[in-house]
Tab-separated table of C-alpha atoms in Angstrom:
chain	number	residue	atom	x	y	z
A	23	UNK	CA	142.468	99.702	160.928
A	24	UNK	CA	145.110	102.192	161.160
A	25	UNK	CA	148.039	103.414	163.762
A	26	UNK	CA	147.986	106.715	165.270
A	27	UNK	CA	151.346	107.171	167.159
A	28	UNK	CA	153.330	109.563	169.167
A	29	UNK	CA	156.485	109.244	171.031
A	30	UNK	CA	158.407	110.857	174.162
A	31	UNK	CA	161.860	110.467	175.255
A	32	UNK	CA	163.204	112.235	178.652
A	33	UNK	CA	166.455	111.897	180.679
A	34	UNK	CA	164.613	112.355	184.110
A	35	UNK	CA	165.767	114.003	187.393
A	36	UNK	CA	168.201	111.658	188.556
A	37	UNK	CA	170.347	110.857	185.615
A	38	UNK	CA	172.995	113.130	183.800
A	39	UNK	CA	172.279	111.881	180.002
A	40	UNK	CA	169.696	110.069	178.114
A	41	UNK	CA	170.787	106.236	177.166
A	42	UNK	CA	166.898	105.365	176.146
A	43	UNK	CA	166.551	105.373	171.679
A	44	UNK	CA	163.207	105.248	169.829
A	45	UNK	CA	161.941	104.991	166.517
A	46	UNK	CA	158.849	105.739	164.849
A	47	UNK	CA	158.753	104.561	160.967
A	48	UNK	CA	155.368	105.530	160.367
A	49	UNK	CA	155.435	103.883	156.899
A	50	UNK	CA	156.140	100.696	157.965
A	51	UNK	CA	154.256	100.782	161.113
A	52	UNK	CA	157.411	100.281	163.246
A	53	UNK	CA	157.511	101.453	166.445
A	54	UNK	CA	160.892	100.301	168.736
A	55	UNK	CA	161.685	101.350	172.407
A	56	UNK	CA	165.573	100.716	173.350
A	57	UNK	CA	166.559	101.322	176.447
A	58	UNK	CA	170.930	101.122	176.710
A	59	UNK	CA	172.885	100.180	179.553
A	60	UNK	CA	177.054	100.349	180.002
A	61	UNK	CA	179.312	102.913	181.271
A	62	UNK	CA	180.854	105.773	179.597
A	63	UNK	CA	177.894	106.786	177.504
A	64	UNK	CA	178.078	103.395	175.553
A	65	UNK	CA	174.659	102.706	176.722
A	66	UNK	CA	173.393	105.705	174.696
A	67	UNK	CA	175.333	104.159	171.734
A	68	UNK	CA	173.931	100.854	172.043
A	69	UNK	CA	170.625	101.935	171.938
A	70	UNK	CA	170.705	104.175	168.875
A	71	UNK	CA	172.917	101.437	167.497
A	72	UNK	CA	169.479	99.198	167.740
A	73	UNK	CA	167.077	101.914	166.411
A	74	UNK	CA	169.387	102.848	163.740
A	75	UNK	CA	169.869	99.371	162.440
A	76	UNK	CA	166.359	98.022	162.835
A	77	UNK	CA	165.445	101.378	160.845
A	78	UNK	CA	168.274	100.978	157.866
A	79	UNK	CA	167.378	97.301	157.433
A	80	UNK	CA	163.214	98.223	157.203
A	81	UNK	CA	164.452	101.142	154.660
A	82	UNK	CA	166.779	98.780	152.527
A	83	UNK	CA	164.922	94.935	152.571
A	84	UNK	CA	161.183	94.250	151.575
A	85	UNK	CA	159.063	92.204	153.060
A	86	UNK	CA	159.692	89.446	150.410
A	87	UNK	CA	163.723	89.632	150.910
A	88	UNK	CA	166.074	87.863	152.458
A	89	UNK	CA	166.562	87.546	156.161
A	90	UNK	CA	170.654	86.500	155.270
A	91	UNK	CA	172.873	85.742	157.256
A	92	UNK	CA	169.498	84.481	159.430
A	93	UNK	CA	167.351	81.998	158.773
A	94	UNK	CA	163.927	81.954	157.309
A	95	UNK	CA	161.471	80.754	159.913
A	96	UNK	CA	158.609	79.137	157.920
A	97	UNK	CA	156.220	78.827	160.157
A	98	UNK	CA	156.180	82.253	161.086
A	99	UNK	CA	154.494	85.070	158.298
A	100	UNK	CA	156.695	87.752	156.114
A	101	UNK	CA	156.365	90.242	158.745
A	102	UNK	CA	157.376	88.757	161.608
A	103	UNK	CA	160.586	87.389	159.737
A	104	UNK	CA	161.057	90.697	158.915
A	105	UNK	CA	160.956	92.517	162.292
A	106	UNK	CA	162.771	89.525	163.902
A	107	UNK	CA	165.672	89.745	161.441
A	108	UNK	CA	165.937	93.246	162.211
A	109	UNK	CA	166.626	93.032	165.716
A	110	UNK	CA	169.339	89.742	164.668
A	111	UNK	CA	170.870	92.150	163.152
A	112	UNK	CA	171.024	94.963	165.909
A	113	UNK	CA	172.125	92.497	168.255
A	114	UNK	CA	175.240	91.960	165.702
A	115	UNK	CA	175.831	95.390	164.867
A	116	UNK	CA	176.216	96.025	169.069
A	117	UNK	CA	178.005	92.736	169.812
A	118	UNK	CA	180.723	93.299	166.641
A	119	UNK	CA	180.961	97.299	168.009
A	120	UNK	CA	182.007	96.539	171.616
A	121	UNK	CA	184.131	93.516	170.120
A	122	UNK	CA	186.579	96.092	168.642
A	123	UNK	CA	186.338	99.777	170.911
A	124	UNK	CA	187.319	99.261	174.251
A	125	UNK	CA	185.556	101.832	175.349
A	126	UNK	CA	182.426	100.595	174.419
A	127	UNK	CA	182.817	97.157	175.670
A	128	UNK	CA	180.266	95.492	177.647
A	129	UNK	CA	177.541	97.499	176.103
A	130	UNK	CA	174.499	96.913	175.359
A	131	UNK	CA	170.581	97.771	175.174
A	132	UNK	CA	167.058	96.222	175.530
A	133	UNK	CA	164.680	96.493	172.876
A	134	UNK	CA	160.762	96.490	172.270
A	135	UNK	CA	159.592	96.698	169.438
A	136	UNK	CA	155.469	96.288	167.636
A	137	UNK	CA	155.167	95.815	163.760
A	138	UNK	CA	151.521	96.229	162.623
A	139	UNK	CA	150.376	94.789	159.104
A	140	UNK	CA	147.708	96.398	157.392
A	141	UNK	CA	147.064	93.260	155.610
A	142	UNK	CA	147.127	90.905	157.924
A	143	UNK	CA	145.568	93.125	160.592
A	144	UNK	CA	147.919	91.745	163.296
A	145	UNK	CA	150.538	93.710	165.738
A	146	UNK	CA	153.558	91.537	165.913
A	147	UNK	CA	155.800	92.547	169.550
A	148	UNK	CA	159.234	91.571	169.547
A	149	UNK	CA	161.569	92.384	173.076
A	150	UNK	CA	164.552	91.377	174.580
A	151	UNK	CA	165.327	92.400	178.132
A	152	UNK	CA	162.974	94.477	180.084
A	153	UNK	CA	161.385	97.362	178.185
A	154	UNK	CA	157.551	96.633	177.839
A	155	UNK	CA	154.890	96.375	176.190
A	156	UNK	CA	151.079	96.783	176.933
A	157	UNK	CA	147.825	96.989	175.759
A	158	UNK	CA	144.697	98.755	176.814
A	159	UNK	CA	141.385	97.370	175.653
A	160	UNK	CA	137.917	98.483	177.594
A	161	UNK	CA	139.617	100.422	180.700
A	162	UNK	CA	142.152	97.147	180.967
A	163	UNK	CA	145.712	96.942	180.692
A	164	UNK	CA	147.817	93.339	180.030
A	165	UNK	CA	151.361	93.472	179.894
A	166	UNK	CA	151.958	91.811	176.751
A	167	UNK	CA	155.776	91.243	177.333
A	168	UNK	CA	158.044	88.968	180.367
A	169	UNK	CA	160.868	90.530	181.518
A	170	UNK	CA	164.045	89.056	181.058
A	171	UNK	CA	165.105	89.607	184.244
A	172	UNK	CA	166.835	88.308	187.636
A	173	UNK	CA	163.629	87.972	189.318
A	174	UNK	CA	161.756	86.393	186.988
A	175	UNK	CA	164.647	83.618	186.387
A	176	UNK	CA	164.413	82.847	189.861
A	177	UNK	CA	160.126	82.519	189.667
A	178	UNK	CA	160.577	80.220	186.659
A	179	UNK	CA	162.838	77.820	189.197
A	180	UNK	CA	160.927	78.504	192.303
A	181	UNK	CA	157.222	79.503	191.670
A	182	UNK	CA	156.870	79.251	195.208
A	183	UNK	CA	159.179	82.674	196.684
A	184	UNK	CA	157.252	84.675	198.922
A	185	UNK	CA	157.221	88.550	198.225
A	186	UNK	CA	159.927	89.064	200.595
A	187	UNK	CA	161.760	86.286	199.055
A	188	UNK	CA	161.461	88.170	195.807
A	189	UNK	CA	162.470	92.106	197.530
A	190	UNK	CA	165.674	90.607	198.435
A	191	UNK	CA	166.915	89.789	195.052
A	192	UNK	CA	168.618	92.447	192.986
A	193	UNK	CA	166.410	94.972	190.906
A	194	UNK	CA	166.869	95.928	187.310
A	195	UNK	CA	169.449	93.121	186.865
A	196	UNK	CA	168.509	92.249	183.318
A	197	UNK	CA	169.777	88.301	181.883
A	198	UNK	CA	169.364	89.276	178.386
A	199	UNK	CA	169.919	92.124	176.224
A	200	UNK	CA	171.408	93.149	172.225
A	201	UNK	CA	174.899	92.616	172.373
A	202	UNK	CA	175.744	90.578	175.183
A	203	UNK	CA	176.225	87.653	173.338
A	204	UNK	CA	176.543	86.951	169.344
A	205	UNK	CA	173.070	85.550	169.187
A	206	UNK	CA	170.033	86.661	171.131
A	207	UNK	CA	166.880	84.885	171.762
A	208	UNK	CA	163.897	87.158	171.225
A	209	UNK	CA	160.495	86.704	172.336
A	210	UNK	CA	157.707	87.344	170.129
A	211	UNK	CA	154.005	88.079	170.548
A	212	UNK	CA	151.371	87.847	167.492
A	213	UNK	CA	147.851	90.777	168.661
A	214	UNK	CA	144.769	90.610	166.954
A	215	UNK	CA	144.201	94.261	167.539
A	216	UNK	CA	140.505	95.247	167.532
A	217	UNK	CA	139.216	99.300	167.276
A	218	UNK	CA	139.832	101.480	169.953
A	219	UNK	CA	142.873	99.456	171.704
A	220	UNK	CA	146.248	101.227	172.818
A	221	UNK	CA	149.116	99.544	172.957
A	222	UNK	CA	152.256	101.275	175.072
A	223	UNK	CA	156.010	100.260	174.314
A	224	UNK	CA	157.971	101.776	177.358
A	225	UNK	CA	161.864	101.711	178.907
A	226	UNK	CA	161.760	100.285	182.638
A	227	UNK	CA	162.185	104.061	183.412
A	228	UNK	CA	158.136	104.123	182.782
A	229	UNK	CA	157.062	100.946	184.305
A	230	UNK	CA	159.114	101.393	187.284
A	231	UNK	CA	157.923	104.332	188.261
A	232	UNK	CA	154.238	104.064	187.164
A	233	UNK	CA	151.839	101.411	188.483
A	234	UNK	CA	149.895	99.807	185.768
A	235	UNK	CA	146.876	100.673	186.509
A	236	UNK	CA	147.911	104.281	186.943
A	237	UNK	CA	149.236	103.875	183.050
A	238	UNK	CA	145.755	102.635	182.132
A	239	UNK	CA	144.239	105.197	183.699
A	240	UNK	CA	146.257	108.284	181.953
A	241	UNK	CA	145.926	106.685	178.705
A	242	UNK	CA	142.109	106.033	178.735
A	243	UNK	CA	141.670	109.931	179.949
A	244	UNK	CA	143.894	110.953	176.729
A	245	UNK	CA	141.286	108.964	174.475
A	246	UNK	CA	142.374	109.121	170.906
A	247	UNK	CA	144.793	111.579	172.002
A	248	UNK	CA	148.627	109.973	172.202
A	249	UNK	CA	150.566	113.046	172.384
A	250	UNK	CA	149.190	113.897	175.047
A	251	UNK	CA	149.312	110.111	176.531
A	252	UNK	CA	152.934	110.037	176.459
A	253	UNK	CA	153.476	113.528	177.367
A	254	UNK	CA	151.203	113.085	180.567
A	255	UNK	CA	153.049	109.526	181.100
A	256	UNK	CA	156.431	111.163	181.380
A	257	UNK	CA	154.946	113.898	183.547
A	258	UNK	CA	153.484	111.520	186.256
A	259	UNK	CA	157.172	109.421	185.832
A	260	UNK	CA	158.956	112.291	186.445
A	261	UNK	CA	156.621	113.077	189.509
A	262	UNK	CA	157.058	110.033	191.006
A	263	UNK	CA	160.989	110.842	191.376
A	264	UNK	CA	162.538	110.186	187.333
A	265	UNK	CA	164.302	108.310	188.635
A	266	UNK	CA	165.714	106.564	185.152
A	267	UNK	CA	165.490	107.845	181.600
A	268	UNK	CA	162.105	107.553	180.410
A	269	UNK	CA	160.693	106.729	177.228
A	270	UNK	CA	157.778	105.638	175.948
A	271	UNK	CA	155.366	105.004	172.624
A	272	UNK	CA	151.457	105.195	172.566
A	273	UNK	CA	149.667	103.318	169.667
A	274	UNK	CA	145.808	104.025	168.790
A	275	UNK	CA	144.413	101.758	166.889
A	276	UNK	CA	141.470	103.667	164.950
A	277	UNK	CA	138.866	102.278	161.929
């Protein structure tokens, strides 16, 4: 199997400037969604801070190398070492930055971000906060990510909170992110990807604005066609009132 990839980054209708990153490294098949968050347009340094850093240490280390000043997790393969490192790394890179500028303090950025290996035939997903990640197989979408979020915190302690429970906690208040803290937890999925799947990596600016189904829906219509997917995505975002920047990647996964 092989990738077929497009990406789509807007700044919507209710914000002034873009925070949201993304990077396609087509010949690594790397694909990362960072969406940025602090005041003073650090957010939109935080997240290109991730991309940029995620992309430099893909362009300089091998899959063989070292994950220094990170350890080696054995029980996981080459790849996902490799992507999981990378992301260490951003979350360093962002926490040592708003150590030492004021002005950037406090900064910070989610990340999502899929890793497919040829050999292996596996898509490895990596996120931290609440930028997702979702697959489409036979008209079906599955989120393939948990947001680290507010909400979810309080499910995980009591299962039991009704919906209106739940609508009186705070949206969009995320409990982890790149740079908040030194070191960063990040979740990781392992997909055996079969012919024909899509998989979509999107800022909250997408999922909040889009119900699932609806994203299934556009992306099945675009068929093999992810320019279009993401273009029509952002459209239907923006439609729905833009109200965040919006970014997203579509993944085809053809023979």
């Amino acid at each position: 199997m092989r990738v077929i990839a497009a990406g789509l980054t807007d700044t919507g209708r209710q914000r002034e400037y873009n925070e949201d990153s993304f990077l396609m490294r087509e010949q690594d098949a790397l694909y990362v969604v960072a969406d940025g968050m602090g005041g003073h347009r650090a957010g939109n340094v935080a997240s290109k801070l991730a991309t940029d850093t995620i992309a430099a240490f893909f362009e300089n280390m091998g899959v063989d190398d070292s994950t220094w000043p990170f350890n080696y997790e054995t029980h996981l393969s080459p790849e996902e070492n490799r992507l999981l490192t990378s992301i260490r790394m951003a979350n360093k890179k962002i926490f040592d930055a708003s150590c030492v500028d004021r002005n950037l303090y406090g900064m910070g950025t989610t990340v999502v971000g899929a890793l497919f290996s040829e050999n292996r035939q596996q898509l490895y997903v990596a996120h931290v906060g609440d930028s997702r990640a979702y697959r489409i197989r036979n008209g079906e979408i599955s989120l393939l990510t948990k947001d680290h979020s507010l909400v979810n915190d309080y499910l995980v302690i009591m299962p039991h909170l009704t919906k209106e429970q739940q609508d009186e906690l705070p949206k969009n208040v995320i409990t982890r992110a790149l740079g908040m803290q030194e070191i960063v937890m990040v979740d990781l999925h392992t997909e055996n990807p079969e012919v024909g799947d899509r998989y979509i990596l999107c800022s909250d600016g997408l999922s909040g604005m889009i119900a699932n189904q609806s994203i299934c829906d556009i992306v099945t219509q675009s068929k093999e066609d992810m320019t279009e997917a993401v273009s029509t995505l952002v459209e239907a975002a923006n439609a729905n009132g833009g109200d965040d920047n919006i970014t997203v990647i579509a993944l085809s996964l053809t023979a």
